[in-house]
Each structure stands twice: as C-alpha cells, then as structure tokens.
Amino acid sequence: MKNTFYEIKIITDFSAAHHLRDFRGKCENLHGHNWKIEIVLRGTELNEIGVLVDFGEVKQATRALLSEVDHHYLNEIPFFADRNPSSENIARYLFERLAEKFDNDKLRLYRVSAWESDDACATFMRE
Ligand SMILES: Nc1nc2c(c(=O)[nH]1)N=C([C@H](O)[C@H](O)COP(=O)(O)OP(=O)(O)OP(=O)(O)O)CN2
Ligand SMILES: [Zn+2]
C-alpha cells in the first residue's frame, strides 16, 4: 500500500510554575499547572520484533527531558528567557529537544502537545 505509515504516542506529565509576560490577565501572575504531554512519532518500517520504536525508549527519553522542567520555575529556563513559557512554546521546546534523538528516515518525531488543563492544549508539529 502506498502512503501508509505507523504512528505511536506516549502520554506523560510534569508540574511547573510560570507566568506569562505582557499577558493582560491573571496569567501574568506567578501560578502553576500540571501539564499533560503527548509525544507522537511516525515511521514507515517496523524493526525485527515488529515495533516502530520501543514505547519504553520514548518514555525514558521524555522523562529525562521533563526532569529538567518538572517542579521548576519555567521563566528561569534559558529557552524561555526571551519567549513566554506558554503551552505553545513548551511544546516547541520539547519538540526541538526530542527531535535531536528521534529524527531519521525511518522514524521521526511528528508532534508534541502540551495540555495545560483538561480543555486547553497547544501543539508544535512538522508538516
Ligand atoms: N494560547 C494560549 N493561551 C493561554 C496560555 C497558553 O499557554 N497558550 N496560557 C495561559 C495561562 O497559562 C493561564 O494560566 C491559563 O489560563 P486560563 O485558560 O484562563 O485557565 P483557567 O484554568 O483559569 O481556565 P478558565 O476556563 O478561565 O477557568 C492563558 N492563555
Ligand atoms: Zn498558566
């Protein structure tokens, strides 16, 4: 079949504090969220045991990355020095860091979503 691929997703979370600079409203004040993070990878070929990539490998890489932001004040992290730690920028930050590990012709990081609450989510993804 043409134009088909596999997609896998892991879901994890982290907690942190932030404030949104120049945001006219309550989010300009220091506050926190429990962000739910979705990591989605796509690829065309399974390995010899029939998986695209071990969920465990993706979870481990994501956990290692999230340990750098979990229970931190996001505004103090260098990536957010000149951009707000919005859910959009958090998704982008995680995408750029994880894409360093999962980016080859068989397996590519496709999208990262950051759920700030049960009803609000931002995504950074490639085309
Ligand atoms: N597009 C975005 N909009 C907002 C973001 C964001 O990251 N991307 N972030 C915020 C703040 O972080 C704020 O803490 C969230 O505020 P709000 O949506 O008002 O959250 P509540 O849980 O208080 O929701 P209510 O539905 O208003 O009770 C704001 N906007
Ligand atoms: Zn917030």
Short mmCIF file of N, CA and C and ligand atoms in Angstrom, two decimals:
data_model
loop_
_atom_site.label_atom_id
_atom_site.label_comp_id
_atom_site.label_asym_id
_atom_site.label_seq_id
_atom_site.Cartn_x
_atom_site.Cartn_y
_atom_site.Cartn_z
N MET A 1 0.84 -1.20 0.00
CA MET A 1 0.00 0.00 0.00
C MET A 1 0.88 1.25 0.00
N LYS A 2 0.46 2.24 -0.75
CA LYS A 2 1.25 3.48 -0.82
C LYS A 2 0.80 4.47 0.26
N ASN A 3 1.71 5.34 0.62
CA ASN A 3 1.41 6.44 1.55
C ASN A 3 0.84 5.99 2.89
N THR A 4 1.34 4.90 3.41
CA THR A 4 0.91 4.45 4.73
C THR A 4 2.09 4.54 5.70
N PHE A 5 1.78 4.65 6.95
CA PHE A 5 2.85 4.72 7.95
C PHE A 5 2.28 4.29 9.30
N TYR A 6 3.18 4.06 10.24
CA TYR A 6 2.78 3.75 11.62
C TYR A 6 2.91 5.03 12.45
N GLU A 7 2.10 5.07 13.50
CA GLU A 7 2.19 6.21 14.42
C GLU A 7 2.09 5.65 15.85
N ILE A 8 2.96 6.12 16.70
CA ILE A 8 2.84 5.75 18.11
C ILE A 8 2.77 7.01 18.96
N LYS A 9 2.18 6.86 20.14
CA LYS A 9 2.02 8.02 21.03
C LYS A 9 2.28 7.59 22.46
N ILE A 10 3.01 8.41 23.20
CA ILE A 10 3.09 8.21 24.65
C ILE A 10 2.56 9.48 25.32
N ILE A 11 2.04 9.28 26.53
CA ILE A 11 1.47 10.40 27.29
C ILE A 11 2.15 10.44 28.65
N THR A 12 2.59 11.60 29.03
CA THR A 12 3.22 11.76 30.34
C THR A 12 2.85 13.15 30.89
N ASP A 13 3.48 13.56 31.95
CA ASP A 13 3.10 14.86 32.52
C ASP A 13 4.25 15.46 33.33
N PHE A 14 4.12 16.72 33.61
CA PHE A 14 5.05 17.38 34.55
C PHE A 14 4.32 18.56 35.18
N SER A 15 4.86 18.99 36.30
CA SER A 15 4.28 20.13 37.02
C SER A 15 5.31 21.24 37.09
N ALA A 16 4.85 22.46 36.91
CA ALA A 16 5.80 23.57 36.97
C ALA A 16 5.05 24.88 37.22
N ALA A 17 5.85 25.89 37.57
CA ALA A 17 5.31 27.24 37.75
C ALA A 17 5.71 28.10 36.56
N HIS A 18 4.89 29.09 36.27
CA HIS A 18 5.27 30.05 35.23
C HIS A 18 4.44 31.33 35.39
N HIS A 19 4.83 32.34 34.64
CA HIS A 19 3.92 33.46 34.42
C HIS A 19 4.13 33.94 33.00
N LEU A 20 3.11 34.53 32.42
CA LEU A 20 3.19 34.99 31.03
C LEU A 20 3.42 36.50 31.02
N ARG A 21 4.61 36.89 30.54
CA ARG A 21 4.96 38.31 30.49
C ARG A 21 4.05 39.04 29.49
N ASP A 22 3.67 40.24 29.86
CA ASP A 22 2.85 41.11 28.99
C ASP A 22 1.48 40.52 28.67
N PHE A 23 1.06 39.53 29.41
CA PHE A 23 -0.27 38.94 29.22
C PHE A 23 -1.24 39.75 30.08
N ARG A 24 -2.24 40.33 29.46
CA ARG A 24 -3.16 41.15 30.25
C ARG A 24 -4.22 40.27 30.89
N GLY A 25 -3.96 39.85 32.11
CA GLY A 25 -4.91 38.97 32.80
C GLY A 25 -4.22 38.24 33.91
N LYS A 26 -4.93 37.29 34.49
CA LYS A 26 -4.42 36.62 35.68
C LYS A 26 -3.15 35.81 35.42
N CYS A 27 -2.95 35.39 34.17
CA CYS A 27 -1.78 34.54 33.88
C CYS A 27 -0.46 35.32 33.91
N GLU A 28 -0.55 36.64 34.08
CA GLU A 28 0.67 37.41 34.24
C GLU A 28 1.27 37.18 35.63
N ASN A 29 0.41 36.71 36.54
CA ASN A 29 0.89 36.43 37.90
C ASN A 29 1.48 35.02 37.98
N LEU A 30 2.41 34.86 38.91
CA LEU A 30 3.01 33.55 39.12
C LEU A 30 1.94 32.52 39.49
N HIS A 31 1.92 31.39 38.78
CA HIS A 31 0.98 30.31 39.08
C HIS A 31 1.54 29.01 38.49
N GLY A 32 0.82 27.92 38.67
CA GLY A 32 1.35 26.64 38.20
C GLY A 32 0.33 25.81 37.46
N HIS A 33 0.83 24.80 36.74
CA HIS A 33 -0.04 23.85 36.03
C HIS A 33 0.55 22.46 36.15
N ASN A 34 -0.31 21.48 35.97
CA ASN A 34 0.13 20.11 35.73
C ASN A 34 -0.07 19.86 34.25
N TRP A 35 1.00 20.00 33.47
CA TRP A 35 0.87 19.82 32.02
C TRP A 35 0.85 18.34 31.66
N LYS A 36 -0.10 17.96 30.81
CA LYS A 36 -0.10 16.61 30.23
C LYS A 36 0.58 16.73 28.86
N ILE A 37 1.54 15.87 28.62
CA ILE A 37 2.34 15.95 27.40
C ILE A 37 2.12 14.72 26.53
N GLU A 38 1.81 14.96 25.26
CA GLU A 38 1.67 13.86 24.31
C GLU A 38 2.82 13.94 23.30
N ILE A 39 3.47 12.81 23.10
CA ILE A 39 4.58 12.72 22.14
C ILE A 39 4.16 11.74 21.05
N VAL A 40 4.19 12.19 19.80
CA VAL A 40 3.75 11.34 18.69
C VAL A 40 4.91 11.18 17.69
N LEU A 41 5.19 9.93 17.33
CA LEU A 41 6.22 9.64 16.34
C LEU A 41 5.61 8.87 15.18
N ARG A 42 6.18 9.07 14.01
CA ARG A 42 5.70 8.36 12.83
C ARG A 42 6.87 7.70 12.11
N GLY A 43 6.57 6.61 11.45
CA GLY A 43 7.61 5.93 10.69
C GLY A 43 7.00 4.92 9.75
N THR A 44 7.81 4.48 8.82
CA THR A 44 7.28 3.60 7.77
C THR A 44 7.67 2.14 7.95
N GLU A 45 8.67 1.88 8.78
CA GLU A 45 9.17 0.49 8.89
C GLU A 45 9.24 0.04 10.33
N LEU A 46 8.78 -1.17 10.58
CA LEU A 46 8.93 -1.76 11.91
C LEU A 46 10.29 -2.45 12.00
N ASN A 47 10.77 -2.61 13.22
CA ASN A 47 12.04 -3.33 13.38
C ASN A 47 11.80 -4.84 13.37
N GLU A 48 12.85 -5.59 13.68
CA GLU A 48 12.79 -7.05 13.55
C GLU A 48 11.81 -7.69 14.52
N ILE A 49 11.43 -7.00 15.59
CA ILE A 49 10.44 -7.58 16.51
C ILE A 49 9.05 -6.96 16.31
N GLY A 50 8.91 -6.17 15.27
CA GLY A 50 7.58 -5.69 14.91
C GLY A 50 7.10 -4.46 15.63
N VAL A 51 8.05 -3.62 16.10
CA VAL A 51 7.63 -2.34 16.69
C VAL A 51 8.35 -1.20 15.97
N LEU A 52 7.72 -0.06 15.97
CA LEU A 52 8.33 1.12 15.34
C LEU A 52 9.51 1.57 16.18
N VAL A 53 9.26 1.72 17.46
CA VAL A 53 10.29 2.01 18.46
C VAL A 53 9.68 1.59 19.79
N ASP A 54 10.49 1.10 20.68
CA ASP A 54 10.01 0.66 21.99
C ASP A 54 9.37 1.86 22.72
N PHE A 55 8.10 1.70 23.15
CA PHE A 55 7.47 2.77 23.94
C PHE A 55 8.40 3.19 25.09
N GLY A 56 9.07 2.18 25.69
CA GLY A 56 9.95 2.43 26.84
C GLY A 56 11.07 3.39 26.50
N GLU A 57 11.61 3.27 25.29
CA GLU A 57 12.70 4.16 24.88
C GLU A 57 12.21 5.60 24.77
N VAL A 58 11.00 5.74 24.22
CA VAL A 58 10.44 7.10 24.08
C VAL A 58 10.11 7.67 25.46
N LYS A 59 9.53 6.81 26.32
CA LYS A 59 9.19 7.28 27.67
C LYS A 59 10.43 7.70 28.44
N GLN A 60 11.50 6.91 28.30
CA GLN A 60 12.73 7.21 29.03
C GLN A 60 13.34 8.54 28.56
N ALA A 61 13.39 8.74 27.25
CA ALA A 61 13.95 9.99 26.71
C ALA A 61 13.10 11.18 27.14
N THR A 62 11.77 10.99 27.14
CA THR A 62 10.87 12.09 27.50
C THR A 62 11.00 12.40 29.00
N ARG A 63 11.06 11.34 29.80
CA ARG A 63 11.19 11.54 31.26
C ARG A 63 12.48 12.29 31.58
N ALA A 64 13.58 11.91 30.91
CA ALA A 64 14.87 12.57 31.16
C ALA A 64 14.77 14.06 30.84
N LEU A 65 14.11 14.35 29.74
CA LEU A 65 13.95 15.75 29.34
C LEU A 65 13.04 16.50 30.32
N LEU A 66 11.94 15.85 30.70
CA LEU A 66 10.98 16.53 31.60
C LEU A 66 11.57 16.75 32.99
N SER A 67 12.56 15.94 33.38
CA SER A 67 13.17 16.14 34.71
C SER A 67 13.86 17.50 34.78
N GLU A 68 14.15 18.07 33.61
CA GLU A 68 14.80 19.39 33.59
C GLU A 68 13.80 20.53 33.80
N VAL A 69 12.51 20.23 33.65
CA VAL A 69 11.50 21.28 33.83
C VAL A 69 10.52 20.98 34.97
N ASP A 70 10.46 19.70 35.37
CA ASP A 70 9.49 19.31 36.41
C ASP A 70 9.81 20.02 37.72
N HIS A 71 8.78 20.64 38.30
CA HIS A 71 8.91 21.38 39.56
C HIS A 71 9.91 22.52 39.46
N HIS A 72 10.05 23.08 38.27
CA HIS A 72 10.89 24.26 38.08
C HIS A 72 10.01 25.47 37.80
N TYR A 73 10.67 26.63 37.89
CA TYR A 73 10.04 27.89 37.51
C TYR A 73 10.45 28.14 36.05
N LEU A 74 9.54 27.89 35.13
CA LEU A 74 9.88 27.85 33.70
C LEU A 74 10.50 29.14 33.18
N ASN A 75 10.09 30.26 33.73
CA ASN A 75 10.62 31.54 33.24
C ASN A 75 12.13 31.65 33.44
N GLU A 76 12.69 30.82 34.33
CA GLU A 76 14.14 30.88 34.61
C GLU A 76 14.94 29.95 33.70
N ILE A 77 14.26 29.15 32.90
CA ILE A 77 14.97 28.23 31.99
C ILE A 77 15.39 29.02 30.74
N PRO A 78 16.68 28.90 30.32
CA PRO A 78 17.19 29.75 29.24
C PRO A 78 16.31 29.82 27.99
N PHE A 79 15.70 28.72 27.56
CA PHE A 79 14.86 28.75 26.35
C PHE A 79 13.73 29.77 26.48
N PHE A 80 13.27 30.00 27.73
CA PHE A 80 12.13 30.90 27.94
C PHE A 80 12.57 32.29 28.39
N ALA A 81 13.88 32.57 28.25
CA ALA A 81 14.37 33.89 28.67
C ALA A 81 13.79 34.98 27.78
N ASP A 82 13.67 34.70 26.48
CA ASP A 82 13.18 35.74 25.58
C ASP A 82 11.88 35.32 24.87
N ARG A 83 11.23 34.27 25.38
CA ARG A 83 9.89 33.89 24.87
C ARG A 83 9.10 33.37 26.05
N ASN A 84 7.82 33.63 26.04
CA ASN A 84 6.99 33.22 27.17
C ASN A 84 6.88 31.69 27.27
N PRO A 85 6.82 31.18 28.50
CA PRO A 85 6.60 29.74 28.68
C PRO A 85 5.12 29.40 28.52
N SER A 86 4.58 29.73 27.38
CA SER A 86 3.20 29.35 27.03
C SER A 86 3.18 27.87 26.69
N SER A 87 2.01 27.29 26.58
CA SER A 87 1.94 25.88 26.19
C SER A 87 2.49 25.68 24.78
N GLU A 88 2.29 26.66 23.90
CA GLU A 88 2.85 26.57 22.55
C GLU A 88 4.38 26.46 22.60
N ASN A 89 5.00 27.35 23.39
CA ASN A 89 6.47 27.34 23.46
C ASN A 89 7.00 26.14 24.23
N ILE A 90 6.24 25.65 25.20
CA ILE A 90 6.64 24.43 25.90
C ILE A 90 6.63 23.26 24.92
N ALA A 91 5.57 23.17 24.11
CA ALA A 91 5.50 22.10 23.11
C ALA A 91 6.68 22.21 22.13
N ARG A 92 7.01 23.42 21.73
CA ARG A 92 8.12 23.61 20.80
C ARG A 92 9.47 23.22 21.44
N TYR A 93 9.64 23.64 22.68
CA TYR A 93 10.88 23.31 23.40
C TYR A 93 11.07 21.80 23.46
N LEU A 94 10.02 21.09 23.87
CA LEU A 94 10.12 19.64 23.99
C LEU A 94 10.33 19.01 22.62
N PHE A 95 9.65 19.54 21.60
CA PHE A 95 9.81 19.02 20.23
C PHE A 95 11.26 19.15 19.78
N GLU A 96 11.82 20.35 19.93
CA GLU A 96 13.18 20.58 19.43
C GLU A 96 14.19 19.70 20.14
N ARG A 97 14.00 19.52 21.45
CA ARG A 97 14.95 18.69 22.21
C ARG A 97 14.80 17.21 21.84
N LEU A 98 13.56 16.74 21.71
CA LEU A 98 13.35 15.31 21.42
C LEU A 98 13.67 14.97 19.96
N ALA A 99 13.51 15.93 19.09
CA ALA A 99 13.80 15.68 17.66
C ALA A 99 15.29 15.38 17.46
N GLU A 100 16.13 15.84 18.39
CA GLU A 100 17.56 15.53 18.31
C GLU A 100 17.76 14.01 18.37
N LYS A 101 16.87 13.34 19.10
CA LYS A 101 17.02 11.89 19.29
C LYS A 101 16.22 11.06 18.28
N PHE A 102 15.03 11.55 17.95
CA PHE A 102 14.15 10.77 17.07
C PHE A 102 13.96 11.50 15.75
N ASP A 103 14.92 11.39 14.87
CA ASP A 103 14.80 12.07 13.58
C ASP A 103 15.67 11.38 12.54
N ASN A 104 15.15 10.32 11.94
CA ASN A 104 15.88 9.70 10.83
C ASN A 104 14.88 9.28 9.75
N ASP A 105 15.35 8.64 8.70
CA ASP A 105 14.43 8.37 7.58
C ASP A 105 13.38 7.31 7.91
N LYS A 106 13.59 6.54 9.02
CA LYS A 106 12.61 5.50 9.38
C LYS A 106 11.68 5.92 10.50
N LEU A 107 12.11 6.87 11.28
CA LEU A 107 11.35 7.25 12.47
C LEU A 107 11.54 8.74 12.74
N ARG A 108 10.43 9.45 12.81
CA ARG A 108 10.55 10.90 13.03
C ARG A 108 9.57 11.35 14.09
N LEU A 109 10.04 12.23 14.95
CA LEU A 109 9.13 12.89 15.86
C LEU A 109 8.16 13.70 15.02
N TYR A 110 6.87 13.55 15.25
CA TYR A 110 5.88 14.20 14.40
C TYR A 110 5.20 15.38 15.11
N ARG A 111 4.78 15.16 16.38
CA ARG A 111 4.17 16.28 17.08
C ARG A 111 4.28 16.14 18.58
N VAL A 112 4.30 17.28 19.25
CA VAL A 112 4.28 17.33 20.71
C VAL A 112 3.13 18.24 21.11
N SER A 113 2.28 17.73 22.01
CA SER A 113 1.16 18.54 22.51
C SER A 113 1.32 18.75 24.01
N ALA A 114 0.98 19.94 24.44
CA ALA A 114 1.04 20.28 25.87
C ALA A 114 -0.35 20.70 26.32
N TRP A 115 -0.96 19.85 27.16
CA TRP A 115 -2.29 20.15 27.70
C TRP A 115 -2.09 20.91 29.01
N GLU A 116 -2.50 22.17 29.02
CA GLU A 116 -2.34 22.99 30.22
C GLU A 116 -3.44 22.69 31.24
N SER A 117 -4.59 22.30 30.72
CA SER A 117 -5.72 21.92 31.56
C SER A 117 -6.52 20.89 30.75
N ASP A 118 -7.62 20.40 31.31
CA ASP A 118 -8.40 19.37 30.60
C ASP A 118 -8.99 19.89 29.29
N ASP A 119 -9.10 21.22 29.16
CA ASP A 119 -9.78 21.75 27.98
C ASP A 119 -8.93 22.74 27.17
N ALA A 120 -7.61 22.75 27.40
CA ALA A 120 -6.76 23.68 26.64
C ALA A 120 -5.42 23.03 26.33
N CYS A 121 -5.11 23.00 25.04
CA CYS A 121 -3.92 22.27 24.58
C CYS A 121 -3.26 23.02 23.43
N ALA A 122 -1.92 23.01 23.39
CA ALA A 122 -1.19 23.58 22.26
C ALA A 122 -0.27 22.51 21.69
N THR A 123 -0.07 22.58 20.37
CA THR A 123 0.73 21.57 19.68
C THR A 123 1.79 22.23 18.81
N PHE A 124 2.98 21.62 18.79
CA PHE A 124 4.01 22.02 17.83
C PHE A 124 4.34 20.77 17.02
N MET A 125 4.32 20.91 15.70
CA MET A 125 4.47 19.73 14.86
C MET A 125 5.12 20.08 13.52
N ARG A 126 5.58 19.03 12.84
CA ARG A 126 6.08 19.25 11.49
C ARG A 126 4.98 18.94 10.47
N GLU A 127 5.18 19.37 9.25
CA GLU A 127 4.16 19.10 8.22
C GLU A 127 4.20 17.66 7.79
N1 LIG B 1 -2.84 30.11 23.57
C1 LIG B 1 -2.56 30.15 24.89
N2 LIG B 1 -3.33 30.86 25.70
C2 LIG B 1 -3.06 30.88 27.02
C3 LIG B 1 -1.98 30.17 27.53
C4 LIG B 1 -1.15 29.44 26.63
O1 LIG B 1 -0.17 28.80 27.02
N3 LIG B 1 -1.48 29.46 25.34
N4 LIG B 1 -1.75 30.19 28.84
C5 LIG B 1 -2.49 30.83 29.70
C6 LIG B 1 -2.13 30.79 31.15
O2 LIG B 1 -1.11 29.86 31.38
C7 LIG B 1 -3.26 30.58 32.14
O3 LIG B 1 -2.73 30.01 33.33
C8 LIG B 1 -4.37 29.74 31.70
O4 LIG B 1 -5.46 30.49 31.93
P1 LIG B 1 -6.94 30.05 31.67
O5 LIG B 1 -7.08 29.43 30.32
O6 LIG B 1 -7.75 31.20 31.98
O7 LIG B 1 -7.04 28.86 32.69
P2 LIG B 1 -8.11 28.52 33.73
O8 LIG B 1 -7.80 27.14 34.20
O9 LIG B 1 -8.19 29.55 34.79
O10 LIG B 1 -9.40 28.44 32.83
P3 LIG B 1 -10.81 29.10 32.92
O11 LIG B 1 -11.56 28.37 31.86
O12 LIG B 1 -10.62 30.57 32.58
O13 LIG B 1 -11.30 28.87 34.30
C9 LIG B 1 -3.61 31.65 29.25
N5 LIG B 1 -3.84 31.60 27.85
ZN ZN B 2 -0.51 29.36 33.16
#
